Amino acid sequence: KLLGSRTPSKVAIMYDWENRWAIEYSSGPSVALQYLNEIHKYYDALYQLGIQADIISFEDELQGYDVVLAPVMYMVKPGMTPRIEAYVKGGGSFVTTFFSGIVNENDIVTLGGYPGELRELLGIWAEEIDALFPDQTNRLIMKDTYGTLQGEYSCSLLCDLIHTEGADVIAEYGDDFYAGMPALTRNSFGSGEAWYVATSPDASFLQGFLGSLCAERG
């Protein structure tokens, strides 16, 4: 009876080869930034939670997934923004991170402030990016409890300095000159929500965050 049966994934991770090449050949903000490593961090968090996820392309349909993750979506190709916005308006949960919405399909910078075309969807704008030294960390402090997330966590690599334009601040940085600035935001958009993770958090944060986000969606 089980032969040929399938269990459809309700979570997807967006991955793109041209996005990877563009990041790896960019002149900054840090040579330590590896697109594949950030994808692996999110996939591993889901794996540890026992939540299966599909790896999908930037061109694939998003409908049918409850949660869509797009770590380090540096390159936003034509037609992507309307598809993602329609997905979120229809009730989906979309998560992206630092160094997203920077360039178009030709690796040319999108003008008008970061995260470029995603700015309205995410309800934020990024002032600048702080690249940390290899052994340097900052703290990610929860303003309120979100599911199992509470207290503080470690983060590293890059820290976006962002300002909200309608998004709710869920966590803030704890140290350095940007202490108190948003580090995790959530923006209601239509019937869904768009999250922005402004830094690269530790594994315990990612498991708590993604576990709570998936639990909300059943």
Tab-separated table of C-alpha atoms in Angstrom:
chain	number	residue	atom	x	y	z
A	1	LYS	CA	0.000	0.000	0.000
A	2	LEU	CA	2.937	2.348	0.576
A	3	LEU	CA	4.493	1.834	-2.851
A	4	GLY	CA	4.440	5.059	-4.851
A	5	SER	CA	3.142	7.120	-1.932
A	6	ARG	CA	4.515	10.617	-1.356
A	7	THR	CA	4.651	13.028	1.559
A	8	PRO	CA	4.568	16.562	0.134
A	9	SER	CA	6.838	19.112	1.807
A	10	LYS	CA	5.196	22.176	3.320
A	11	VAL	CA	8.503	24.067	3.581
A	12	ALA	CA	10.738	25.145	0.696
A	13	ILE	CA	14.216	26.664	0.486
A	14	MET	CA	14.923	28.809	-2.572
A	15	TYR	CA	18.341	28.189	-4.186
A	16	ASP	CA	19.887	29.629	-7.331
A	17	TRP	CA	23.212	28.945	-9.053
A	18	GLU	CA	23.542	32.429	-10.589
A	19	ASN	CA	22.833	33.950	-7.173
A	20	ARG	CA	25.639	31.764	-5.768
A	21	TRP	CA	28.118	32.795	-8.479
A	22	ALA	CA	27.272	36.485	-8.055
A	23	ILE	CA	27.811	36.333	-4.273
A	24	GLU	CA	31.057	34.394	-4.509
A	25	TYR	CA	32.479	36.780	-7.135
A	26	SER	CA	31.293	39.955	-5.417
A	27	SER	CA	33.867	42.346	-3.963
A	28	GLY	CA	32.386	42.196	-0.481
A	29	PRO	CA	31.214	42.648	2.169
A	30	SER	CA	33.190	39.638	3.461
A	31	VAL	CA	35.160	36.817	1.854
A	32	ALA	CA	33.764	34.615	4.639
A	33	LEU	CA	30.247	34.874	3.185
A	34	GLN	CA	29.469	31.576	1.442
A	35	TYR	CA	25.961	31.247	-0.003
A	36	LEU	CA	25.938	27.461	0.288
A	37	ASN	CA	26.912	27.602	3.963
A	38	GLU	CA	23.920	29.823	4.754
A	39	ILE	CA	21.579	27.502	2.821
A	40	HIS	CA	23.004	24.554	4.777
A	41	LYS	CA	22.393	26.310	8.121
A	42	TYR	CA	18.675	26.669	7.403
A	43	TYR	CA	18.353	23.184	5.935
A	44	ASP	CA	20.181	21.662	8.923
A	45	ALA	CA	17.920	23.459	11.401
A	46	LEU	CA	14.878	21.932	9.689
A	47	TYR	CA	16.588	18.523	9.500
A	48	GLN	CA	17.310	18.568	13.237
A	49	LEU	CA	13.635	19.379	13.834
A	50	GLY	CA	12.498	16.502	11.619
A	51	ILE	CA	10.860	18.871	9.108
A	52	GLN	CA	11.352	17.950	5.469
A	53	ALA	CA	12.022	20.718	2.982
A	54	ASP	CA	12.156	20.982	-0.797
A	55	ILE	CA	15.037	22.804	-2.479
A	56	ILE	CA	13.417	24.871	-5.231
A	57	SER	CA	14.729	27.289	-7.853
A	58	PHE	CA	14.071	31.012	-8.089
A	59	GLU	CA	11.693	30.212	-10.966
A	60	ASP	CA	9.569	27.564	-9.216
A	61	GLU	CA	6.021	28.138	-7.990
A	62	LEU	CA	5.628	28.942	-4.287
A	63	GLN	CA	1.962	28.089	-3.921
A	64	GLY	CA	1.414	24.915	-1.935
A	65	TYR	CA	4.134	25.689	0.602
A	66	ASP	CA	3.291	27.082	4.030
A	67	VAL	CA	6.800	28.458	4.611
A	68	VAL	CA	9.348	29.590	1.994
A	69	LEU	CA	12.923	30.418	2.998
A	70	ALA	CA	15.290	32.441	0.808
A	71	PRO	CA	18.607	32.903	2.654
A	72	VAL	CA	20.920	35.546	1.172
A	73	MET	CA	18.758	36.277	-1.872
A	74	TYR	CA	21.343	38.728	-3.219
A	75	MET	CA	19.993	38.594	-6.783
A	76	VAL	CA	16.325	39.314	-7.503
A	77	LYS	CA	15.428	38.266	-11.036
A	78	PRO	CA	12.567	39.673	-13.174
A	79	GLY	CA	9.114	38.599	-12.007
A	80	MET	CA	10.300	37.254	-8.654
A	81	THR	CA	9.020	40.092	-6.492
A	82	PRO	CA	5.386	39.936	-7.745
A	83	ARG	CA	5.369	36.132	-7.291
A	84	ILE	CA	6.700	36.347	-3.744
A	85	GLU	CA	4.323	39.187	-2.867
A	86	ALA	CA	1.354	37.225	-4.255
A	87	TYR	CA	2.434	34.191	-2.235
A	88	VAL	CA	2.605	36.193	1.001
A	89	LYS	CA	-0.643	38.063	0.317
A	90	GLY	CA	-2.305	34.689	-0.100
A	91	GLY	CA	-1.278	33.640	3.414
A	92	GLY	CA	2.269	32.326	3.047
A	93	SER	CA	5.209	32.898	5.383
A	94	PHE	CA	8.335	34.146	3.615
A	95	VAL	CA	11.754	34.407	5.273
A	96	THR	CA	14.838	36.079	3.841
A	97	THR	CA	18.067	37.363	5.339
A	98	PHE	CA	20.877	39.883	5.267
A	99	PHE	CA	22.474	40.725	1.893
A	100	SER	CA	19.214	40.206	-0.008
A	101	GLY	CA	17.640	42.346	-2.729
A	102	ILE	CA	20.971	43.926	-3.670
A	103	VAL	CA	21.238	43.365	-7.444
A	104	ASN	CA	19.175	42.429	-10.501
A	105	GLU	CA	19.647	39.494	-12.888
A	106	ASN	CA	22.648	41.236	-14.488
A	107	ASP	CA	24.399	41.694	-11.122
A	108	ILE	CA	23.752	45.444	-11.310
A	109	VAL	CA	22.870	47.185	-8.047
A	110	THR	CA	19.191	48.035	-7.530
A	111	LEU	CA	18.848	51.737	-6.735
A	112	GLY	CA	16.526	53.269	-4.160
A	113	GLY	CA	17.832	51.625	-0.998
A	114	TYR	CA	18.150	48.036	0.200
A	115	PRO	CA	16.645	45.462	0.205
A	116	GLY	CA	15.714	46.808	-3.223
A	117	GLU	CA	12.507	45.405	-4.712
A	118	LEU	CA	11.794	43.536	-1.454
A	119	ARG	CA	11.644	46.706	0.638
A	120	GLU	CA	7.842	47.101	0.666
A	121	LEU	CA	7.251	43.398	1.279
A	122	LEU	CA	9.652	43.288	4.230
A	123	GLY	CA	8.733	46.686	5.681
A	124	ILE	CA	12.371	47.658	6.314
A	125	TRP	CA	15.303	49.490	4.753
A	126	ALA	CA	18.964	48.643	5.274
A	127	GLU	CA	21.334	51.506	6.039
A	128	GLU	CA	24.577	49.528	5.800
A	129	ILE	CA	26.180	46.135	6.418
A	130	ASP	CA	28.766	45.493	9.137
A	131	ALA	CA	31.151	42.624	8.365
A	132	LEU	CA	32.468	40.982	11.537
A	133	PHE	CA	35.961	39.563	11.969
A	134	PRO	CA	36.163	35.746	11.679
A	135	ASP	CA	36.258	35.207	15.460
A	136	GLN	CA	33.855	38.045	16.335
A	137	THR	CA	30.230	37.645	17.412
A	138	ASN	CA	27.329	39.842	18.429
A	139	ARG	CA	24.232	39.080	20.472
A	140	LEU	CA	20.706	38.672	19.198
A	141	ILE	CA	18.293	39.581	22.024
A	142	MET	CA	14.598	38.700	21.870
A	143	LYS	CA	12.268	41.582	22.721
A	144	ASP	CA	9.441	39.144	23.449
A	145	THR	CA	9.054	35.395	23.488
A	146	TYR	CA	8.316	33.862	20.102
A	147	GLY	CA	7.356	30.216	20.463
A	148	THR	CA	10.393	28.592	22.077
A	149	LEU	CA	12.614	31.590	21.354
A	150	GLN	CA	13.487	33.673	24.394
A	151	GLY	CA	16.521	35.359	25.903
A	152	GLU	CA	19.611	35.901	23.785
A	153	TYR	CA	21.579	34.086	21.091
A	154	SER	CA	24.885	34.467	19.302
A	155	CYS	CA	25.247	35.776	15.740
A	156	SER	CA	28.221	36.339	13.455
A	157	LEU	CA	29.538	36.958	9.920
A	158	LEU	CA	27.406	39.931	8.805
A	159	CYS	CA	25.030	42.289	10.577
A	160	ASP	CA	22.629	44.465	8.566
A	161	LEU	CA	21.845	47.809	10.161
A	162	ILE	CA	18.152	48.141	9.369
A	163	HIS	CA	15.290	50.525	10.117
A	164	THR	CA	11.650	49.508	10.130
A	165	GLU	CA	9.072	50.827	7.684
A	166	GLY	CA	6.042	49.104	9.178
A	167	ALA	CA	7.614	45.816	10.284
A	168	ASP	CA	7.473	44.614	13.887
A	169	VAL	CA	10.806	44.197	15.704
A	170	ILE	CA	11.064	40.721	17.264
A	171	ALA	CA	14.756	40.795	18.248
A	172	GLU	CA	17.523	43.390	18.509
A	173	TYR	CA	21.309	43.460	18.493
A	174	GLY	CA	22.935	43.451	21.911
A	175	ASP	CA	26.398	44.873	21.278
A	176	ASP	CA	28.521	47.362	19.367
A	177	PHE	CA	27.426	50.710	17.928
A	178	TYR	CA	24.182	49.193	16.587
A	179	ALA	CA	23.012	47.710	19.895
A	180	GLY	CA	19.223	48.123	20.086
A	181	MET	CA	18.749	48.120	16.301
A	182	PRO	CA	16.435	45.478	14.771
A	183	ALA	CA	17.954	42.055	14.074
A	184	LEU	CA	14.759	40.063	13.388
A	185	THR	CA	11.615	41.633	11.944
A	186	ARG	CA	8.178	40.447	10.866
A	187	ASN	CA	5.962	42.361	8.449
A	188	SER	CA	2.288	41.581	7.901
A	189	PHE	CA	1.532	41.632	4.182
A	190	GLY	CA	-1.935	40.691	2.998
A	191	SER	CA	-2.947	37.471	4.749
A	192	GLY	CA	0.658	36.373	5.269
A	193	GLU	CA	3.911	37.607	6.750
A	194	ALA	CA	7.464	38.367	5.621
A	195	TRP	CA	10.412	37.861	7.990
A	196	TYR	CA	13.882	39.397	7.774
A	197	VAL	CA	16.860	37.881	9.617
A	198	ALA	CA	19.467	40.648	9.569
A	199	THR	CA	22.440	38.506	10.606
A	200	SER	CA	23.719	34.913	10.636
A	201	PRO	CA	22.425	33.404	13.911
A	202	ASP	CA	23.655	30.323	15.735
A	203	ALA	CA	22.043	26.902	15.308
A	204	SER	CA	19.979	27.132	18.506
A	205	PHE	CA	18.309	30.320	17.299
A	206	LEU	CA	17.546	28.900	13.857
A	207	GLN	CA	16.035	25.729	15.312
A	208	GLY	CA	13.922	27.749	17.742
A	209	PHE	CA	12.837	30.232	15.091
A	210	LEU	CA	12.012	27.765	12.312
A	211	GLY	CA	10.463	25.311	14.759
A	212	SER	CA	8.161	27.995	16.131
A	213	LEU	CA	7.330	29.318	12.656
A	214	CYS	CA	6.407	25.820	11.408
A	215	ALA	CA	4.454	25.039	14.579
A	216	GLU	CA	2.336	28.151	13.977
A	217	ARG	CA	1.440	26.709	10.574
A	218	GLY	CA	0.635	23.300	11.978
